[in-house]
Tab-separated table of N, CA and C in Angstrom:
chain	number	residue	atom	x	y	z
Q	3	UNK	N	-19.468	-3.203	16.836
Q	3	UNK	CA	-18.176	-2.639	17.103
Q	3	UNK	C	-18.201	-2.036	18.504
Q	4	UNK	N	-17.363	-2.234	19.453
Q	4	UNK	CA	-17.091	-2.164	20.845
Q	4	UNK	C	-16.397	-0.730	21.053
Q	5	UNK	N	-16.625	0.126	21.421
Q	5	UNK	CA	-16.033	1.379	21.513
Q	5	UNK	C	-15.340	1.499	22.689
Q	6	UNK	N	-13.600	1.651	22.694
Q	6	UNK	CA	-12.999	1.772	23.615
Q	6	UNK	C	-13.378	2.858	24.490
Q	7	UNK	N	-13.024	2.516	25.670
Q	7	UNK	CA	-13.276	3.578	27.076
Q	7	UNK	C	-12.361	5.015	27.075
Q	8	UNK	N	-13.142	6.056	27.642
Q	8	UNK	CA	-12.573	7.017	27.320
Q	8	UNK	C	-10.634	6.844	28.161
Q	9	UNK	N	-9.968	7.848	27.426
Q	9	UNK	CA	-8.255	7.951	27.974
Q	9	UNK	C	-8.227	9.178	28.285
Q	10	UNK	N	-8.529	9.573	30.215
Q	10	UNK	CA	-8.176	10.659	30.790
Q	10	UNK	C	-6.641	11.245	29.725
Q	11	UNK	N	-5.753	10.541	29.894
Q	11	UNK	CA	-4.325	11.156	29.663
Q	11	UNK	C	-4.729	11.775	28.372
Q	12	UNK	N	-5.391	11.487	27.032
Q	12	UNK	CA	-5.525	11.630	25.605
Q	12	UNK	C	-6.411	12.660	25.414
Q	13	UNK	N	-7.052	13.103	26.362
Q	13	UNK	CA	-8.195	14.286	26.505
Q	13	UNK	C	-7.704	15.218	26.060
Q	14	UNK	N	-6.422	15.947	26.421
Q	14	UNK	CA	-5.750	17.083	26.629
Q	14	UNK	C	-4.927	17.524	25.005
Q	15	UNK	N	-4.960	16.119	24.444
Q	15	UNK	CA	-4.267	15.810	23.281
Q	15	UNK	C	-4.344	17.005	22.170
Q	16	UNK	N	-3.928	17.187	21.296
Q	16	UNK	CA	-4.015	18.308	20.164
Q	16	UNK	C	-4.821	17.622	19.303
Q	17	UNK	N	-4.837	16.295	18.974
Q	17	UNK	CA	-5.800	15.569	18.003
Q	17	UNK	C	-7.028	15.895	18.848
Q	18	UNK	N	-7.323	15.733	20.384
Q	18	UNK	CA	-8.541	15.887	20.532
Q	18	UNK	C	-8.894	17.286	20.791
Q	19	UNK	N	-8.307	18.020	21.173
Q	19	UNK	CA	-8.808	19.366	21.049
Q	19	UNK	C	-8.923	19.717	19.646
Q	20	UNK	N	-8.012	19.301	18.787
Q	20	UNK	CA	-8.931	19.483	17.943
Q	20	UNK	C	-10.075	19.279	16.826
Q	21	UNK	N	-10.259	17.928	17.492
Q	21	UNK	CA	-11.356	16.770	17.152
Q	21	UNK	C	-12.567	17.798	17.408
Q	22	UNK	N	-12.899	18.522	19.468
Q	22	UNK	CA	-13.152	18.962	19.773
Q	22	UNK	C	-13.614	20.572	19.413
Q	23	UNK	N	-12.918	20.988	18.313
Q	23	UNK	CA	-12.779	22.752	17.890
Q	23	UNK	C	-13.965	22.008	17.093
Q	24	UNK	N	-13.934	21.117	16.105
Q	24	UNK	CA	-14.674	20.936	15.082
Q	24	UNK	C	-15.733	20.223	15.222
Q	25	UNK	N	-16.305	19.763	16.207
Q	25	UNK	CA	-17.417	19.586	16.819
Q	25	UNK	C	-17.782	17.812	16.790
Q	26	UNK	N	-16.552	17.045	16.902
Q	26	UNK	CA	-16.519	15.467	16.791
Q	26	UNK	C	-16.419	15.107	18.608
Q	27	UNK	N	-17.017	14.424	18.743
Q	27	UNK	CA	-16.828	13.493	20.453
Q	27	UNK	C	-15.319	13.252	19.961
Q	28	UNK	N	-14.758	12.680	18.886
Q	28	UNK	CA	-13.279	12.123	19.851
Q	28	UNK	C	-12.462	12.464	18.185
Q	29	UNK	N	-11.131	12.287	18.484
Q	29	UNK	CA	-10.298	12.301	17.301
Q	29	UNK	C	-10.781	10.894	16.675
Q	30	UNK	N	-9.962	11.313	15.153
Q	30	UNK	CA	-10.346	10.012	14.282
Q	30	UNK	C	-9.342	9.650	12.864
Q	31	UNK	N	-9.654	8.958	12.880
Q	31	UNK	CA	-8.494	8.189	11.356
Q	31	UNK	C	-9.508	8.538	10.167
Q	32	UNK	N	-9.478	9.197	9.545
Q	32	UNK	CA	-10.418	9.370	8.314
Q	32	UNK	C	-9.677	8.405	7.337
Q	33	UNK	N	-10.768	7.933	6.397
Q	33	UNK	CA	-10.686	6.593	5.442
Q	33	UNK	C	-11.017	5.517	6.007
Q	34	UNK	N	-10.825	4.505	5.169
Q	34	UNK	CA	-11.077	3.152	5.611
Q	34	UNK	C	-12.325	2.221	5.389
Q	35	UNK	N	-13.305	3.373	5.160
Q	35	UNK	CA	-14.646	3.131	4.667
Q	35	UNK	C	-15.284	3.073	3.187
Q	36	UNK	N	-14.232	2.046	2.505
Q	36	UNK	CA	-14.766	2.591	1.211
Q	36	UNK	C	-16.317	1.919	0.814
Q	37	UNK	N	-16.859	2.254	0.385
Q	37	UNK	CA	-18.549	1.693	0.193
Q	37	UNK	C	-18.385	0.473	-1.063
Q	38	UNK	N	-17.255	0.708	-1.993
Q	38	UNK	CA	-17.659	-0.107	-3.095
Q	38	UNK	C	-15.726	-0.282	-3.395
Q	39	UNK	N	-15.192	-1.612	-2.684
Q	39	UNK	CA	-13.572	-1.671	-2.492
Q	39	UNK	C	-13.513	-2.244	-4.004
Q	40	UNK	N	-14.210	-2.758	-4.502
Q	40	UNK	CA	-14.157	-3.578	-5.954
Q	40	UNK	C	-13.165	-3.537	-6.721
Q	41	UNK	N	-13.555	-2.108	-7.378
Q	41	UNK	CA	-12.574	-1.471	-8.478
Q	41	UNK	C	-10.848	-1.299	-7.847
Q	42	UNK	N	-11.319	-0.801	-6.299
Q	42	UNK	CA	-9.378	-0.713	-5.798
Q	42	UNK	C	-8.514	-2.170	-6.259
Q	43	UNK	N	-9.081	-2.945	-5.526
Q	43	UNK	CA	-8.751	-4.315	-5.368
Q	43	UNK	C	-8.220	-5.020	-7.065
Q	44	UNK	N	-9.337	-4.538	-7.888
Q	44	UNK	CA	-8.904	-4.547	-9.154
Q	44	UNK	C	-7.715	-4.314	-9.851
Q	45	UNK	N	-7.225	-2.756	-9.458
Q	45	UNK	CA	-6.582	-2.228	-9.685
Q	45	UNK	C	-5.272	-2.533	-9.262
Q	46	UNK	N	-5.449	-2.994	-8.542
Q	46	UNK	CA	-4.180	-3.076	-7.311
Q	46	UNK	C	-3.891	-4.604	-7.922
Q	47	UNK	N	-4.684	-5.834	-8.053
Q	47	UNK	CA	-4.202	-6.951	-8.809
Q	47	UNK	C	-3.842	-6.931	-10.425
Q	48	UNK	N	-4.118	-5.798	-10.554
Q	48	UNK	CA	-3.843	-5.260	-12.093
Q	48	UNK	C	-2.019	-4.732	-12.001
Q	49	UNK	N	-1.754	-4.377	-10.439
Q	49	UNK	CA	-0.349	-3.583	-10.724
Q	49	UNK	C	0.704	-4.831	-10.161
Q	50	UNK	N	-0.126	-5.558	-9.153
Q	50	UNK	CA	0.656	-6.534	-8.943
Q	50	UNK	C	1.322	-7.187	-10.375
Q	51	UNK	N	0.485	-7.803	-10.887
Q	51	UNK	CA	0.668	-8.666	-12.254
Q	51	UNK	C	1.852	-7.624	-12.732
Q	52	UNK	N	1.819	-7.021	-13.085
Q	52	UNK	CA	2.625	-5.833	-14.153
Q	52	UNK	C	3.557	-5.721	-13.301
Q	53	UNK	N	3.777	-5.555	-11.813
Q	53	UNK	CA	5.129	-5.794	-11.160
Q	53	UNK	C	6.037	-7.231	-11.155
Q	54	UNK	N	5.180	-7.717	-10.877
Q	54	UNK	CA	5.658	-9.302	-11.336
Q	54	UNK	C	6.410	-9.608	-12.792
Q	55	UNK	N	6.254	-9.552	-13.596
Q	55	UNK	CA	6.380	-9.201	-15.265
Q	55	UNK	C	7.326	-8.360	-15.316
Q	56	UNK	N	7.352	-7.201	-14.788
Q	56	UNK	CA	8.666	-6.115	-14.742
Q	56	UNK	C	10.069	-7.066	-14.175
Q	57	UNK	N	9.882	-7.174	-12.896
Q	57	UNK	CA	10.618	-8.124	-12.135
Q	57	UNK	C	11.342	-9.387	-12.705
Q	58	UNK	N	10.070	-9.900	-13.175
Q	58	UNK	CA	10.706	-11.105	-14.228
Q	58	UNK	C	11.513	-10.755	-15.671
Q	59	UNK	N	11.172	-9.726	-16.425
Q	59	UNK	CA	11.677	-9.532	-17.410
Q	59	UNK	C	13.231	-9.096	-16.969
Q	60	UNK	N	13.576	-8.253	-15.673
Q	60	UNK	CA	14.601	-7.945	-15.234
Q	60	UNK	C	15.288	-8.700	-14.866
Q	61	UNK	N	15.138	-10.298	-13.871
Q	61	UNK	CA	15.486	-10.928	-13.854
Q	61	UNK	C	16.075	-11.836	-14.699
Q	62	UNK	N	15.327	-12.076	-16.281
Q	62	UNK	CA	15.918	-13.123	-16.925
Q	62	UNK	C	16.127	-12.117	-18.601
Q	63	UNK	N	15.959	-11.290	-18.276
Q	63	UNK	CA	16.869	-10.215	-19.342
Q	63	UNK	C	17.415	-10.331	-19.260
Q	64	UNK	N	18.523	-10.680	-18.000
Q	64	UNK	CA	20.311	-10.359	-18.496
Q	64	UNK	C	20.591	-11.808	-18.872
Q	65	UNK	N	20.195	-12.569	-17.979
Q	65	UNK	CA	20.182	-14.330	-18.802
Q	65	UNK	C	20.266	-14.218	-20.208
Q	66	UNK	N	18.915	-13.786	-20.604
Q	66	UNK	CA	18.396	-14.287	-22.064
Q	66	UNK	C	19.851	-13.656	-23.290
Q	67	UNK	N	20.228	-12.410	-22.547
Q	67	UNK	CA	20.697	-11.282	-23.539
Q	67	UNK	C	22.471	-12.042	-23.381
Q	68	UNK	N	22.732	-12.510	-21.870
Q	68	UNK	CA	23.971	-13.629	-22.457
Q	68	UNK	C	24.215	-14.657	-22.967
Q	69	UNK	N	23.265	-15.292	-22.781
Q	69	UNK	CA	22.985	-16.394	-23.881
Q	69	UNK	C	23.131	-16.357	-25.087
Q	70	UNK	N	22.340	-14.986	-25.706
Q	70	UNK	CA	22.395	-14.721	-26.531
Q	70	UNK	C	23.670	-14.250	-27.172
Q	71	UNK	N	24.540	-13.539	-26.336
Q	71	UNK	CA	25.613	-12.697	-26.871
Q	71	UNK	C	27.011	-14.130	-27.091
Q	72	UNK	N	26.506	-14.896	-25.881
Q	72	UNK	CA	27.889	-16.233	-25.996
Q	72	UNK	C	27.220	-17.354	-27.071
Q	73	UNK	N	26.354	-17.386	-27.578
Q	73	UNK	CA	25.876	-18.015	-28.741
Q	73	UNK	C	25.996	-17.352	-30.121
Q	74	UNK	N	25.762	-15.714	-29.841
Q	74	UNK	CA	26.830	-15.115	-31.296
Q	74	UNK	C	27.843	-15.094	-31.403
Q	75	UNK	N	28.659	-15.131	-30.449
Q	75	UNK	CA	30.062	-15.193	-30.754
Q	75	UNK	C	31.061	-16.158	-30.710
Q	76	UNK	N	30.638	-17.271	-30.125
Q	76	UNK	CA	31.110	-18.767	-29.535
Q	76	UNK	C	32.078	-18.738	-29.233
Q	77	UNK	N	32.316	-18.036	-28.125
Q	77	UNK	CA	33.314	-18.313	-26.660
Q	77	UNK	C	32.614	-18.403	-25.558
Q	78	UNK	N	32.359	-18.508	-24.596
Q	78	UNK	CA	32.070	-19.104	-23.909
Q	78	UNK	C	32.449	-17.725	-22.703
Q	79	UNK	N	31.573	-17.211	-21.924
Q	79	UNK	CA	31.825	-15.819	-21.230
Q	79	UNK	C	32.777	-16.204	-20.099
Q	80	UNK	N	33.523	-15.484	-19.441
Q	80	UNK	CA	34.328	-15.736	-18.039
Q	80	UNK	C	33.526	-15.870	-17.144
């Protein structure tokens, strides 16, 4: 990993002063490092699915439920 060159202008910054109070060379993005992404990734294709399924049931719920309602009553909806 290539470490960008220092930014005179960004020195002065409040992220780096106070990167700086707390005793870090430069400001920083905390996260990103998870050691073991497994279980997220899991999880996260676990909510997809279940959004998908929500979505779909919403989608062809109102279908299914007129179908249903112009087949009990046999007229035919506007």
């Amino acid at each position: 990993m290539s470490r960008l060159p220092p930014d005179p202008a960004e020195y002065d910054s409040a992220r780096a002063q106070i990167a700086r109070a707390k005793g870090l060379d430069q400001p920083y993005i905390a996260g990103g490092t998870d050691p073991d992404p497994g279980p997220g990734l899991e999880e996260e294709r676990r909510y997809g699915k279940l959004l998908l399924a929500m979505v779909a049931a919403l989608m062809f719920g109102g279908f299914i439920i007129g179908v249903a309602l112009t087949l009990a009553s046999g007229t035919p909806a506007p």
